[in-house]
CSV table of C-alpha atoms and ligand atoms in Angstrom, one decimal:
chain,number,residue,atom,x,y,z
A,1,MET,CA,0.0,-0.1,0.1
A,2,GLY,CA,1.0,3.5,-0.3
A,3,ASN,CA,3.0,3.5,-3.6
A,4,ILE,CA,4.4,7.2,-4.2
A,5,ILE,CA,3.7,8.6,-7.6
A,6,ASP,CA,7.1,10.2,-8.3
A,7,GLY,CA,6.1,13.4,-10.3
A,8,LEU,CA,9.8,14.6,-10.4
A,9,ALA,CA,11.2,11.3,-11.8
A,10,ILE,CA,8.4,11.2,-14.6
A,11,SER,CA,9.2,14.8,-15.3
A,12,LYS,CA,12.9,14.5,-15.5
A,13,LYS,CA,12.3,11.5,-17.9
A,14,ILE,CA,9.8,13.6,-20.1
A,15,MET,CA,12.0,16.8,-19.9
A,16,HIS,CA,14.8,14.4,-21.3
A,17,GLU,CA,12.7,13.4,-24.3
A,18,LEU,CA,11.3,16.9,-24.9
A,19,LYS,CA,15.0,18.1,-25.1
A,20,GLU,CA,15.6,15.6,-27.8
A,21,GLU,CA,12.8,17.2,-29.7
A,22,VAL,CA,14.0,20.7,-29.2
A,23,ASP,CA,17.6,19.5,-30.3
A,24,LEU,CA,16.0,17.9,-33.5
A,25,LEU,CA,14.2,20.8,-34.3
A,26,LYS,CA,17.4,23.0,-34.0
A,27,GLU,CA,19.4,20.6,-36.1
A,28,GLU,CA,16.9,19.8,-38.9
A,29,LYS,CA,15.1,23.1,-39.2
A,30,ASN,CA,17.1,25.5,-37.3
A,31,ILE,CA,14.1,26.5,-35.2
A,32,ALA,CA,14.0,27.3,-31.3
A,33,PRO,CA,10.5,27.3,-30.1
A,34,SER,CA,9.4,30.3,-27.9
A,35,LEU,CA,7.1,31.0,-25.2
A,36,ALA,CA,6.0,34.4,-24.1
A,37,VAL,CA,4.7,34.6,-20.3
A,38,ILE,CA,2.8,37.6,-19.1
A,39,LEU,CA,2.7,38.4,-15.3
A,40,VAL,CA,0.4,41.2,-14.0
A,41,GLY,CA,1.0,42.4,-10.6
A,42,ASN,CA,2.8,41.2,-7.7
A,43,ASP,CA,1.4,37.9,-6.5
A,44,PRO,CA,4.5,36.2,-4.9
A,45,SER,CA,3.6,32.7,-5.9
A,46,SER,CA,2.9,33.5,-9.6
A,47,LYS,CA,6.5,35.2,-9.5
A,48,ILE,CA,7.9,31.7,-8.5
A,49,TYR,CA,5.8,29.8,-11.1
A,50,VAL,CA,7.1,32.3,-13.7
A,51,ARG,CA,10.5,31.8,-12.8
A,52,ASN,CA,10.1,28.2,-12.7
A,53,LYS,CA,8.7,28.1,-16.2
A,54,ALA,CA,11.4,30.3,-17.6
A,55,LYS,CA,14.1,28.0,-16.2
A,56,ALA,CA,12.4,24.8,-17.7
A,57,CYS,CA,12.6,26.7,-20.9
A,58,GLU,CA,16.2,27.6,-20.6
A,59,THR,CA,17.1,23.9,-19.7
A,60,LEU,CA,15.3,22.8,-23.0
A,61,GLY,CA,16.6,25.4,-25.2
A,62,ILE,CA,13.4,27.0,-25.6
A,63,ILE,CA,13.1,30.6,-25.9
A,64,ALA,CA,11.4,32.4,-23.0
A,65,GLN,CA,10.3,36.0,-23.1
A,66,GLU,CA,8.7,37.3,-20.0
A,67,TYR,CA,6.4,40.4,-19.8
A,68,TYR,CA,5.7,42.0,-16.5
A,69,LEU,CA,2.8,44.6,-16.1
A,70,PRO,CA,2.2,46.6,-13.0
A,71,GLU,CA,-0.6,45.9,-10.6
A,72,ASP,CA,-2.7,48.8,-11.6
A,73,ALA,CA,-2.2,48.1,-15.3
A,74,CYS,CA,-5.3,48.6,-17.5
A,75,GLU,CA,-7.3,46.2,-19.6
A,76,CYS,CA,-6.3,48.1,-22.7
A,77,GLU,CA,-2.5,47.5,-21.8
A,78,LEU,CA,-3.0,43.8,-21.3
A,79,LEU,CA,-5.1,43.2,-24.3
A,80,SER,CA,-2.6,45.2,-26.4
A,81,LEU,CA,0.3,43.0,-25.3
A,82,ILE,CA,-1.6,40.0,-26.1
A,83,LYS,CA,-2.4,41.4,-29.6
A,84,GLN,CA,1.1,42.0,-30.1
A,85,LEU,CA,2.3,38.8,-29.2
A,86,ASN,CA,-0.5,37.1,-31.3
A,87,GLU,CA,1.1,38.9,-34.2
A,88,ASP,CA,4.7,38.4,-33.4
A,89,ASP,CA,5.8,35.5,-35.6
A,90,THR,CA,8.6,34.6,-33.4
A,91,VAL,CA,6.3,33.7,-30.5
A,92,ASP,CA,4.9,30.0,-30.7
A,93,GLY,CA,3.0,29.9,-27.3
A,94,ILE,CA,1.4,32.5,-25.1
A,95,LEU,CA,0.9,32.2,-21.3
A,96,LEU,CA,-1.0,34.6,-19.0
A,97,GLN,CA,-0.1,33.7,-15.5
A,98,SER,CA,-3.1,33.4,-13.4
A,99,PRO,CA,-4.4,35.0,-11.2
A,100,ILE,CA,-4.5,38.5,-12.4
A,101,PRO,CA,-5.3,41.6,-10.3
A,102,SER,CA,-9.2,41.6,-9.9
A,103,HIS,CA,-10.3,44.7,-11.9
A,104,LEU,CA,-9.0,42.8,-15.0
A,105,ASN,CA,-11.3,40.2,-16.7
A,106,ILE,CA,-9.1,37.2,-17.0
A,107,ALA,CA,-11.9,35.2,-19.1
A,108,LYS,CA,-11.8,38.1,-21.7
A,109,ALA,CA,-8.2,38.0,-21.7
A,110,PHE,CA,-7.8,34.2,-22.2
A,111,SER,CA,-10.2,34.6,-25.0
A,112,LYS,CA,-8.0,37.1,-26.9
A,113,ILE,CA,-5.0,34.6,-27.0
A,114,LYS,CA,-4.8,33.2,-30.3
A,115,PRO,CA,-6.0,29.5,-29.9
A,116,GLU,CA,-3.0,28.3,-31.9
A,117,LYS,CA,-0.6,30.0,-29.4
A,118,ASP,CA,-2.7,28.9,-26.5
A,119,VAL,CA,-0.4,26.8,-24.8
A,120,ASP,CA,-2.4,26.7,-21.5
A,121,GLY,CA,-5.7,25.7,-23.5
A,122,PHE,CA,-7.8,28.4,-21.7
A,123,ASN,CA,-9.1,30.2,-24.8
A,124,PRO,CA,-13.0,29.1,-25.2
A,125,ILE,CA,-12.3,27.5,-28.5
A,126,ASN,CA,-9.9,25.2,-26.9
A,127,ILE,CA,-12.0,24.5,-24.0
A,128,GLY,CA,-14.7,23.7,-26.5
A,129,MET,CA,-12.5,21.3,-28.4
A,130,LEU,CA,-11.6,19.5,-25.2
A,131,SER,CA,-15.2,19.1,-24.0
A,132,MET,CA,-15.9,17.6,-27.4
A,133,GLY,CA,-13.2,15.2,-27.2
A,134,TYR,CA,-11.0,16.7,-29.8
A,135,PRO,CA,-8.3,18.6,-27.5
A,136,VAL,CA,-5.7,20.8,-29.1
A,137,TYR,CA,-3.8,22.0,-26.2
A,138,ILE,CA,-4.8,20.5,-22.7
A,139,PRO,CA,-4.3,22.4,-19.7
A,140,CYS,CA,-0.9,21.6,-18.2
A,141,THR,CA,-2.0,20.5,-14.7
A,142,PRO,CA,-4.9,18.1,-15.8
A,143,LEU,CA,-2.4,16.8,-18.6
A,144,GLY,CA,0.3,16.1,-16.2
A,145,VAL,CA,-2.0,14.1,-14.0
A,146,MET,CA,-3.2,12.0,-16.9
A,147,LYS,CA,0.5,11.3,-17.8
A,148,MET,CA,1.0,10.1,-14.3
A,149,PHE,CA,-1.8,7.8,-14.6
A,150,TYR,CA,-0.3,6.5,-17.8
A,151,GLU,CA,3.3,6.1,-16.4
A,152,TYR,CA,1.8,4.2,-13.4
A,153,ASN,CA,-0.6,1.9,-15.5
A,154,ILE,CA,-3.6,3.5,-13.6
A,155,ASP,CA,-6.6,2.8,-15.7
A,156,VAL,CA,-9.4,5.2,-15.2
A,157,GLU,CA,-12.1,3.6,-17.4
A,158,GLY,CA,-15.3,3.2,-15.3
A,159,LYS,CA,-13.5,4.2,-12.2
A,160,ASN,CA,-15.4,6.5,-9.9
A,161,CYS,CA,-13.4,9.8,-9.8
A,162,VAL,CA,-13.9,12.3,-7.4
A,163,ILE,CA,-12.4,15.7,-8.2
A,164,VAL,CA,-12.4,18.3,-5.3
A,165,GLY,CA,-12.4,21.9,-6.7
A,166,ARG,CA,-14.2,23.2,-9.8
A,167,SER,CA,-11.7,25.7,-11.3
A,168,ASN,CA,-11.5,26.5,-14.7
A,169,ILE,CA,-7.8,25.7,-14.7
A,170,VAL,CA,-7.8,22.5,-13.0
A,171,GLY,CA,-11.0,20.7,-11.8
A,172,LYS,CA,-13.2,21.4,-15.0
A,173,PRO,CA,-10.7,20.3,-17.6
A,174,MET,CA,-9.7,17.4,-15.5
A,175,ALA,CA,-13.2,16.3,-15.5
A,176,GLN,CA,-13.3,16.6,-19.2
A,177,LEU,CA,-10.2,14.5,-19.6
A,178,LEU,CA,-11.4,11.7,-17.3
A,179,ILE,CA,-15.0,11.7,-19.1
A,180,ASN,CA,-13.1,11.4,-22.3
A,181,LYS,CA,-11.3,8.3,-21.0
A,182,SER,CA,-14.7,6.8,-19.8
A,183,ALA,CA,-14.4,7.4,-15.9
A,184,THR,CA,-17.5,8.2,-13.9
A,185,VAL,CA,-16.8,11.6,-12.6
A,186,THR,CA,-18.1,13.6,-9.5
A,187,ILE,CA,-17.1,17.2,-8.9
A,188,CYS,CA,-17.2,18.4,-5.4
A,189,HIS,CA,-16.7,22.1,-4.3
A,190,THR,CA,-17.2,24.6,-1.3
A,191,LYS,CA,-21.2,23.9,-1.3
A,192,THR,CA,-21.0,20.2,-1.7
A,193,LYS,CA,-23.2,18.8,1.0
A,194,ASP,CA,-21.1,15.7,2.3
A,195,LEU,CA,-17.7,15.6,1.1
A,196,LYS,CA,-16.8,12.6,3.1
A,197,GLU,CA,-19.6,10.4,1.7
A,198,LYS,CA,-18.6,11.3,-1.7
A,199,LEU,CA,-14.9,10.6,-1.2
A,200,LEU,CA,-15.7,7.3,0.5
A,201,ASN,CA,-17.2,6.2,-2.7
A,202,ALA,CA,-14.2,7.2,-4.7
A,203,ASP,CA,-11.6,4.9,-6.7
A,204,ILE,CA,-9.6,8.0,-7.4
A,205,ILE,CA,-9.6,11.3,-5.5
A,206,ILE,CA,-8.0,14.4,-7.2
A,207,SER,CA,-8.0,17.3,-5.0
A,208,ALA,CA,-7.0,21.0,-6.1
A,209,THR,CA,-8.5,23.1,-3.3
A,210,GLY,CA,-5.4,24.8,-1.5
A,211,LYS,CA,-6.8,23.8,1.8
A,212,SER,CA,-4.1,22.2,3.9
A,213,LYS,CA,-5.0,18.7,5.2
A,214,LEU,CA,-8.7,19.0,4.0
A,215,ILE,CA,-8.6,15.1,3.2
A,216,THR,CA,-8.0,13.0,6.3
A,217,VAL,CA,-7.5,9.2,6.6
A,218,ASP,CA,-11.3,8.8,7.8
A,219,MET,CA,-12.4,10.1,4.5
A,220,ILE,CA,-10.9,7.6,2.1
A,221,LYS,CA,-11.5,3.9,1.5
A,222,GLU,CA,-8.7,1.4,1.4
A,223,GLY,CA,-6.6,1.3,-2.0
A,224,THR,CA,-7.8,4.7,-3.3
A,225,VAL,CA,-5.5,6.5,-5.8
A,226,ILE,CA,-5.0,9.9,-4.5
A,227,ILE,CA,-3.8,13.0,-6.6
A,228,ASP,CA,-3.0,16.1,-4.6
A,229,ILE,CA,-2.7,19.3,-6.5
A,230,GLY,CA,-3.3,21.6,-3.6
A,231,ILE,CA,-0.6,24.0,-2.7
A,232,THR,CA,-0.5,25.8,0.7
A,233,ARG,CA,2.6,27.9,1.5
A,234,LYS,CA,3.4,27.9,5.2
A,235,GLU,CA,4.8,30.6,7.2
A,236,ASP,CA,8.4,28.7,7.3
A,237,GLY,CA,8.3,28.7,3.7
A,238,THR,CA,7.5,25.1,2.9
A,239,ILE,CA,4.5,24.0,1.2
A,240,SER,CA,1.9,21.2,1.9
A,241,GLY,CA,-1.0,19.8,0.0
A,242,ASP,CA,-4.7,19.2,0.3
A,243,VAL,CA,-4.2,15.6,1.8
A,244,ASP,CA,-2.9,14.6,5.3
A,245,PHE,CA,-0.2,12.7,3.5
A,246,GLU,CA,1.6,10.9,6.5
A,247,ASN,CA,-1.7,9.4,7.8
A,248,VAL,CA,-3.3,8.8,4.5
A,249,ARG,CA,-0.5,7.2,2.6
A,250,ASP,CA,-0.6,3.6,4.0
A,251,LYS,CA,-4.3,3.4,3.2
A,252,ALA,CA,-4.1,4.6,-0.4
A,253,SER,CA,-2.8,2.3,-3.3
A,254,TYR,CA,-1.2,5.4,-5.1
A,255,ILE,CA,-0.4,8.8,-3.7
A,256,THR,CA,1.5,11.9,-5.0
A,257,PRO,CA,3.3,13.8,-2.5
A,258,VAL,CA,3.6,17.8,-2.0
A,259,PRO,CA,6.2,18.8,-3.2
A,260,GLY,CA,7.4,16.5,-5.9
A,261,GLY,CA,4.2,15.3,-7.2
A,262,VAL,CA,1.9,16.9,-9.6
A,263,GLY,CA,3.9,20.3,-9.6
A,264,PRO,CA,6.8,19.4,-11.6
A,265,MET,CA,4.4,17.9,-14.0
A,266,THR,CA,2.5,21.1,-14.7
A,267,VAL,CA,5.9,22.8,-16.0
A,268,THR,CA,6.7,19.9,-18.0
A,269,MET,CA,3.5,19.7,-19.8
A,270,LEU,CA,3.8,23.4,-20.5
A,271,MET,CA,7.0,22.7,-22.2
A,272,ASN,CA,5.3,19.8,-24.2
A,273,ASN,CA,2.6,22.1,-25.3
A,274,VAL,CA,5.0,24.8,-26.5
A,275,ILE,CA,6.9,22.4,-28.5
A,276,LEU,CA,3.5,21.2,-30.2
A,277,ALA,CA,2.7,24.6,-30.9
A,278,CYS,CA,6.0,25.3,-32.5
A,279,LYS,CA,5.6,22.1,-34.6
A,280,ASN,CA,1.8,22.8,-35.4
A,281,ARG,CA,2.8,26.4,-36.6
A,282,ARG,CA,5.6,25.2,-38.9
A,283,ASN,CA,3.3,22.5,-40.4
A,284,GLU,CA,0.8,25.1,-41.2
A,285,SER,CA,3.1,27.6,-42.6
A,286,GLU,CA,4.5,24.6,-45.0
A,287,LYS,CA,1.1,23.8,-46.0
A,288,ASN,CA,0.3,27.4,-47.1
B,1,LIG,N1,-1.9,29.6,-12.3
B,1,LIG,C1,-1.9,28.4,-11.8
B,1,LIG,N2,-1.8,27.4,-12.5
B,1,LIG,C2,-1.6,28.0,-13.9
B,1,LIG,C3,-1.6,27.5,-15.1
B,1,LIG,O1,-1.4,26.4,-15.2
B,1,LIG,N3,-1.5,28.4,-16.1
B,1,LIG,C4,-1.7,29.8,-15.9
B,1,LIG,N4,-1.7,30.4,-16.9
B,1,LIG,N5,-1.7,30.2,-14.6
B,1,LIG,C5,-1.8,29.4,-13.7
């Protein structure tokens, strides 16, 4: 019981494969994929995430351009930057780091990122394609979770999967991916009446709430697969997940740690999507 799903190890393996792809693109076509990352405001966690994304790009030989807008940036500044990057032929992928300051409309901003450059998969066209089962760019965290299932031979078909958290970035696309693989999906959230009852019925739990130790050992059945996407930063600088890992691990069949679980997979899947965007764009331009 309690097999640890090692996100760091899978991530390293996939990064190695992606590096080979980037090297090949350089050798054969003299192309380096490129990613533009936009950060609006001063959210400290977002700054760390953006830095990690830029570092991963550097490791692979992907060109990373970082754009910082101030906390009080107006909508027109953000939208005009997106427009500029949409039109910039040297940019393959665009990522607007979420959250952004509350006076800005993030849904509108995501909808303005060209679907072909939308490496997060947050443009409504890409969300629609995913919901129809024809995904183009799949949101990075849910994609990372599906890769983990694949690497550990965890079959989701017919399984009761309970997702805790209904965000546009994780919960909702996660549900779509699982439905597309014939899982039976329940989404729980802050208004769910009896979370414990739902969790006790789960074969697979995927939690993304950011509420430390929300899921305790009495809330899961023996042999459940547990994916912990939650991140809570503690005062001492360490991070913890949504699951009471130490007490739950022996009752679970598989469990992801925090840190070292889903986190590294998110960044790696972003790299995957940037390379895909680069290849797709070149293939399109060769066709025309
Ligand atoms: N904030 C937290 N996760 C993500 C993500 O995957 N993409 C973006 N753009 N912002 C995020």
